mmCIF file of C-alpha atoms and ligand atoms in Angstrom:
data_model
loop_
_atom_site.group_PDB
_atom_site.id
_atom_site.type_symbol
_atom_site.label_atom_id
_atom_site.label_comp_id
_atom_site.label_asym_id
_atom_site.label_seq_id
_atom_site.Cartn_x
_atom_site.Cartn_y
_atom_site.Cartn_z
ATOM 1 C CA MET A 1 -39.942 2.018 8.742
ATOM 2 C CA THR A 2 -36.741 4.070 8.761
ATOM 3 C CA ARG A 3 -35.907 5.561 5.460
ATOM 4 C CA ILE A 4 -32.401 5.699 4.248
ATOM 5 C CA THR A 5 -31.912 8.540 1.773
ATOM 6 C CA LEU A 6 -29.074 10.034 -0.160
ATOM 7 C CA ILE A 7 -28.544 13.564 -1.179
ATOM 8 C CA GLU A 8 -25.888 15.659 -2.600
ATOM 9 C CA GLY A 9 -25.450 18.833 -0.448
ATOM 10 C CA ASP A 10 -23.960 20.572 2.537
ATOM 11 C CA ILE A 11 -24.671 18.915 5.881
ATOM 12 C CA THR A 12 -24.817 22.426 7.649
ATOM 13 C CA GLU A 13 -28.063 23.302 5.721
ATOM 14 C CA GLN A 14 -30.107 20.040 6.664
ATOM 15 C CA GLN A 15 -33.235 20.593 8.610
ATOM 16 C CA VAL A 16 -32.839 17.420 10.648
ATOM 17 C CA ASP A 17 -32.917 16.764 14.435
ATOM 18 C CA ALA A 18 -29.135 15.562 14.618
ATOM 19 C CA VAL A 19 -26.345 16.374 12.359
ATOM 20 C CA VAL A 20 -23.193 14.106 12.510
ATOM 21 C CA ASN A 21 -19.866 15.695 12.642
ATOM 22 C CA ALA A 22 -16.700 13.978 11.306
ATOM 23 C CA ALA A 23 -14.625 15.367 14.249
ATOM 24 C CA ASN A 24 -11.206 14.466 15.661
ATOM 25 C CA SER A 25 -10.399 13.224 19.244
ATOM 26 C CA SER A 26 -9.680 16.812 20.415
ATOM 27 C CA LEU A 27 -13.301 17.846 19.758
ATOM 28 C CA LEU A 28 -11.958 21.394 19.362
ATOM 29 C CA GLY A 29 -12.632 21.728 15.472
ATOM 30 C CA GLY A 30 -10.669 21.253 12.450
ATOM 31 C CA GLY A 31 -11.167 21.450 8.546
ATOM 32 C CA GLY A 32 -13.802 19.667 6.269
ATOM 33 C CA VAL A 33 -17.119 19.020 7.724
ATOM 34 C CA ASP A 34 -15.984 19.806 11.204
ATOM 35 C CA GLY A 35 -14.700 23.382 10.205
ATOM 36 C CA ALA A 36 -18.074 24.010 8.302
ATOM 37 C CA ILE A 37 -20.244 22.954 11.355
ATOM 38 C CA HIS A 38 -18.359 25.067 13.962
ATOM 39 C CA ARG A 39 -18.278 28.060 11.414
ATOM 40 C CA ARG A 40 -22.019 27.894 10.682
ATOM 41 C CA GLY A 41 -23.143 26.707 14.067
ATOM 42 C CA GLY A 42 -21.255 29.327 16.074
ATOM 43 C CA PRO A 43 -19.274 29.450 19.172
ATOM 44 C CA GLN A 44 -21.953 27.585 21.364
ATOM 45 C CA ILE A 45 -20.852 24.165 19.864
ATOM 46 C CA LEU A 46 -17.233 24.833 20.695
ATOM 47 C CA GLU A 47 -18.104 25.920 24.252
ATOM 48 C CA GLU A 48 -19.934 22.553 24.838
ATOM 49 C CA CYS A 49 -17.122 20.628 23.356
ATOM 50 C CA ARG A 50 -14.633 22.311 25.702
ATOM 51 C CA ARG A 51 -16.792 21.432 28.671
ATOM 52 C CA LEU A 52 -16.835 17.789 27.534
ATOM 53 C CA ARG A 53 -13.050 17.951 27.409
ATOM 54 C CA ALA A 54 -12.964 19.509 30.976
ATOM 55 C CA SER A 55 -15.244 16.683 32.209
ATOM 56 C CA HIS A 56 -15.859 13.314 30.885
ATOM 57 C CA TRP A 57 -13.667 13.198 27.848
ATOM 58 C CA GLY A 58 -10.665 14.814 29.289
ATOM 59 C CA ARG A 59 -8.308 12.800 27.076
ATOM 60 C CA GLY A 60 -10.366 13.426 24.078
ATOM 61 C CA LEU A 61 -12.999 11.305 22.297
ATOM 62 C CA PRO A 62 -11.852 7.886 21.254
ATOM 63 C CA THR A 63 -11.907 6.774 17.668
ATOM 64 C CA GLY A 64 -15.188 5.080 16.946
ATOM 65 C CA GLN A 65 -17.234 6.920 19.735
ATOM 66 C CA ALA A 66 -19.858 9.685 19.485
ATOM 67 C CA VAL A 67 -21.073 12.357 21.781
ATOM 68 C CA ALA A 68 -23.652 15.087 21.403
ATOM 69 C CA THR A 69 -23.751 18.837 21.766
ATOM 70 C CA THR A 70 -26.056 21.574 20.806
ATOM 71 C CA ALA A 71 -26.234 22.576 17.170
ATOM 72 C CA GLY A 72 -25.927 26.222 18.074
ATOM 73 C CA ARG A 73 -27.193 28.163 15.023
ATOM 74 C CA LEU A 74 -27.398 25.296 12.665
ATOM 75 C CA PRO A 75 -31.130 24.327 11.655
ATOM 76 C CA ALA A 76 -30.783 21.088 13.513
ATOM 77 C CA ARG A 77 -31.249 20.437 17.264
ATOM 78 C CA TRP A 78 -28.072 18.489 18.065
ATOM 79 C CA VAL A 79 -24.714 17.741 16.597
ATOM 80 C CA VAL A 80 -23.371 14.297 17.251
ATOM 81 C CA HIS A 81 -19.587 14.476 17.080
ATOM 82 C CA THR A 82 -17.962 11.136 15.981
ATOM 83 C CA VAL A 83 -14.228 10.429 15.342
ATOM 84 C CA GLY A 84 -13.518 8.406 12.286
ATOM 85 C CA PRO A 85 -10.210 6.470 11.858
ATOM 86 C CA VAL A 86 -7.496 7.539 9.617
ATOM 87 C CA TYR A 87 -7.063 5.177 6.713
ATOM 88 C CA LEU A 88 -4.134 2.795 7.174
ATOM 89 C CA GLU A 89 -4.111 -0.343 5.003
ATOM 90 C CA GLU A 90 -1.980 -2.333 7.283
ATOM 91 C CA GLU A 91 -4.562 -1.925 9.959
ATOM 92 C CA TYR A 92 -7.602 -2.294 7.763
ATOM 93 C CA ASP A 93 -9.628 -4.696 9.758
ATOM 94 C CA VAL A 94 -9.426 -2.839 13.095
ATOM 95 C CA ARG A 95 -9.932 0.501 11.445
ATOM 96 C CA ALA A 96 -12.929 -0.552 9.271
ATOM 97 C CA GLU A 97 -14.598 -1.867 12.549
ATOM 98 C CA GLN A 98 -13.845 1.639 14.090
ATOM 99 C CA LEU A 99 -15.517 3.345 11.153
ATOM 100 C CA ALA A 100 -18.715 1.099 11.375
ATOM 101 C CA SER A 101 -18.772 1.902 15.129
ATOM 102 C CA CYS A 102 -18.983 5.682 14.416
ATOM 103 C CA TYR A 103 -22.184 5.017 12.504
ATOM 104 C CA ARG A 104 -23.622 2.656 15.178
ATOM 105 C CA GLU A 105 -22.627 4.867 18.058
ATOM 106 C CA SER A 106 -23.948 8.085 16.413
ATOM 107 C CA LEU A 107 -27.205 6.411 15.832
ATOM 108 C CA ARG A 108 -27.499 5.198 19.303
ATOM 109 C CA VAL A 109 -26.652 8.727 20.655
ATOM 110 C CA ALA A 110 -29.223 10.175 18.358
ATOM 111 C CA ALA A 111 -32.014 7.694 19.291
ATOM 112 C CA GLU A 112 -31.336 8.181 22.973
ATOM 113 C CA LEU A 113 -31.787 11.996 22.478
ATOM 114 C CA GLY A 114 -35.121 11.299 20.769
ATOM 115 C CA ALA A 115 -34.041 12.373 17.298
ATOM 116 C CA ARG A 116 -36.294 11.244 14.513
ATOM 117 C CA THR A 117 -34.117 12.415 11.602
ATOM 118 C CA VAL A 118 -30.446 12.225 11.343
ATOM 119 C CA ALA A 119 -27.832 13.512 8.753
ATOM 120 C CA PHE A 120 -24.493 11.768 8.171
ATOM 121 C CA PRO A 121 -21.466 12.917 6.114
ATOM 122 C CA ALA A 122 -19.038 10.440 4.706
ATOM 123 C CA VAL A 123 -17.085 9.948 7.891
ATOM 124 C CA SER A 124 -13.341 9.453 7.220
ATOM 125 C CA ALA A 125 -13.576 9.906 3.546
ATOM 126 C CA GLY A 126 -11.944 13.406 3.536
ATOM 127 C CA VAL A 127 -8.953 14.398 5.409
ATOM 128 C CA PHE A 128 -8.677 10.955 6.966
ATOM 129 C CA GLY A 129 -8.197 9.500 3.595
ATOM 130 C CA TRP A 130 -10.512 6.470 3.497
ATOM 131 C CA PRO A 131 -11.214 5.341 -0.071
ATOM 132 C CA LEU A 132 -14.595 6.571 -0.989
ATOM 133 C CA GLU A 133 -16.216 3.287 -2.326
ATOM 134 C CA ASP A 134 -15.263 1.354 0.731
ATOM 135 C CA ALA A 135 -16.335 4.302 3.099
ATOM 136 C CA ALA A 136 -19.651 4.078 1.207
ATOM 137 C CA ARG A 137 -19.892 0.439 1.717
ATOM 138 C CA ILE A 138 -19.237 0.537 5.390
ATOM 139 C CA ALA A 139 -21.427 3.610 5.954
ATOM 140 C CA LEU A 140 -24.577 2.128 4.146
ATOM 141 C CA GLY A 141 -24.048 -1.427 5.322
ATOM 142 C CA THR A 142 -23.654 -0.430 8.902
ATOM 143 C CA VAL A 143 -26.741 1.976 8.820
ATOM 144 C CA ALA A 144 -28.823 -0.600 7.074
ATOM 145 C CA ALA A 145 -27.928 -3.182 9.597
ATOM 146 C CA GLU A 146 -28.857 -0.975 12.533
ATOM 147 C CA VAL A 147 -32.196 0.429 11.561
ATOM 148 C CA PRO A 148 -34.249 -2.536 12.547
ATOM 149 C CA GLY A 149 -32.726 -2.444 15.884
ATOM 150 C CA VAL A 150 -31.311 0.697 17.856
ATOM 151 C CA ALA A 151 -32.376 3.072 15.045
ATOM 152 C CA ARG A 152 -35.868 1.727 14.544
ATOM 153 C CA GLU A 153 -37.511 4.874 16.166
ATOM 154 C CA LEU A 154 -35.683 7.008 13.534
ATOM 155 C CA GLU A 155 -37.775 8.194 10.500
ATOM 156 C CA GLU A 156 -35.057 9.097 8.363
ATOM 157 C CA VAL A 157 -31.216 8.646 8.114
ATOM 158 C CA ARG A 158 -30.023 10.840 5.536
ATOM 159 C CA PHE A 159 -26.513 10.617 3.943
ATOM 160 C CA VAL A 160 -25.308 14.237 2.771
ATOM 161 C CA LEU A 161 -22.714 13.705 0.205
ATOM 162 C CA PHE A 162 -20.473 16.855 -0.709
ATOM 163 C CA GLY A 163 -20.150 16.923 -4.459
ATOM 164 C CA VAL A 164 -21.194 14.720 -7.454
ATOM 165 C CA GLU A 165 -18.333 12.209 -7.018
ATOM 166 C CA ALA A 166 -19.261 11.230 -3.379
ATOM 167 C CA TYR A 167 -22.897 11.296 -4.224
ATOM 168 C CA GLY A 168 -22.561 9.170 -7.392
ATOM 169 C CA MET A 169 -20.567 6.639 -5.393
ATOM 170 C CA PHE A 170 -22.846 6.381 -2.597
ATOM 171 C CA GLU A 171 -25.697 5.895 -5.115
ATOM 172 C CA GLN A 172 -23.851 3.183 -6.885
ATOM 173 C CA VAL A 173 -22.950 1.270 -3.767
ATOM 174 C CA TRP A 174 -26.430 1.629 -2.476
ATOM 175 C CA ARG A 175 -28.035 0.253 -5.743
ATOM 176 C CA ALA A 176 -25.600 -2.688 -5.720
ATOM 177 C CA MET A 177 -26.472 -3.484 -2.133
ATOM 178 C CA ALA A 178 -30.233 -3.362 -2.881
ATOM 179 C CA SER A 179 -29.800 -5.777 -5.851
ATOM 180 C CA GLU A 180 -27.808 -8.129 -3.580
ATOM 181 C CA GLY A 181 -30.584 -8.218 -1.189
ATOM 182 C CA PRO A 182 -30.501 -8.736 2.671
ATOM 183 C CA GLY A 183 -27.793 -10.951 4.222
ATOM 184 C CA GLU A 184 -24.974 -9.702 2.116
HETATM 185 N N1 AR6 B 1 -21.245 18.735 4.233
HETATM 186 C C1 AR6 B 1 -21.204 17.448 3.837
HETATM 187 N N2 AR6 B 1 -20.022 16.903 3.686
HETATM 188 C C2 AR6 B 1 -18.831 17.597 3.682
HETATM 189 C C3 AR6 B 1 -18.845 18.893 3.971
HETATM 190 C C4 AR6 B 1 -20.103 19.470 4.127
HETATM 191 N N3 AR6 B 1 -20.206 20.873 4.509
HETATM 192 N N4 AR6 B 1 -17.504 19.422 3.840
HETATM 193 C C5 AR6 B 1 -16.898 18.249 3.455
HETATM 194 N N5 AR6 B 1 -17.554 17.144 3.414
HETATM 195 P P1 AR6 B 1 -13.815 15.473 6.328
HETATM 196 P P2 AR6 B 1 -12.573 13.089 7.762
HETATM 197 C C6 AR6 B 1 -17.271 15.764 2.953
HETATM 198 O O1 AR6 B 1 -12.384 15.841 5.828
HETATM 199 O O2 AR6 B 1 -12.208 12.564 6.579
HETATM 200 C C7 AR6 B 1 -11.163 17.525 10.116
HETATM 201 O O3 AR6 B 1 -10.327 18.491 10.174
HETATM 202 C C8 AR6 B 1 -15.912 15.670 2.423
HETATM 203 O O4 AR6 B 1 -15.916 15.951 1.069
HETATM 204 O O5 AR6 B 1 -14.587 16.475 6.768
HETATM 205 O O6 AR6 B 1 -13.510 12.160 8.824
HETATM 206 C C9 AR6 B 1 -11.610 16.979 11.451
HETATM 207 O O7 AR6 B 1 -11.279 17.865 12.428
HETATM 208 C C10 AR6 B 1 -15.674 14.143 2.690
HETATM 209 O O8 AR6 B 1 -16.367 13.326 1.708
HETATM 210 O O9 AR6 B 1 -13.780 14.335 7.504
HETATM 211 C C11 AR6 B 1 -10.710 15.737 11.563
HETATM 212 O O10 AR6 B 1 -9.349 16.129 11.962
HETATM 213 C C12 AR6 B 1 -16.441 13.881 3.967
HETATM 214 O O11 AR6 B 1 -17.316 15.000 4.149
HETATM 215 C C13 AR6 B 1 -10.610 15.353 10.146
HETATM 216 O O12 AR6 B 1 -10.906 16.429 9.239
HETATM 217 C C14 AR6 B 1 -15.460 13.879 5.196
HETATM 218 O O13 AR6 B 1 -14.441 14.712 5.120
HETATM 219 C C15 AR6 B 1 -11.643 14.236 9.864
HETATM 220 O O14 AR6 B 1 -11.457 13.711 8.614
#
């Protein structure tokens, strides 16, 4: 059984096999989680990202997809980079599906690598402006739906929320989902 856990903390400190990065299409770094991962993980991560840009992902990684690199000096084995959508109300349906795809694709990539433990941040809920409650609903709903399938080999999927507000919101949404039961 895959455990889904929530903690308040910094994703760069997690002792897990794979840490998911909320990147952008360039794969060349940025602020938020992305900045923290590159800073603490060191230049090896960026080197691999540049190689990905020079080969398969010449035009950048499309929104909703995921790709892995080394985790450099982080206490993890891999970083799975995924590109969340920028929040735009007029295109809600398409972009919500892209956000769900980030979680599905990241789990698929991590499982293919043989990861047993994966840590996620709240993708798109920072610079990309996705409202926190809805970001939590999509994140938790998508991961919960995936763990009986592609992610069944995983022992733990951990959401690492930065600050009490994000942690509290994920907790609240998770509890509400649990009380609604399966099929919701
Ligand atoms: N550990 C865990 N969560 C964190 C950390 C951390 N160290 N730092 C921030 N967060 P964001 P996005 C939270 O902006 O919205 C970058 O410039 C943060 O509080 O990192 O997908 C990229 O290069 C928020 O709840 O990602 C892209 O251009 C969540 O992580 C763009 O930002 C996501 O915030 C991506 O924006």
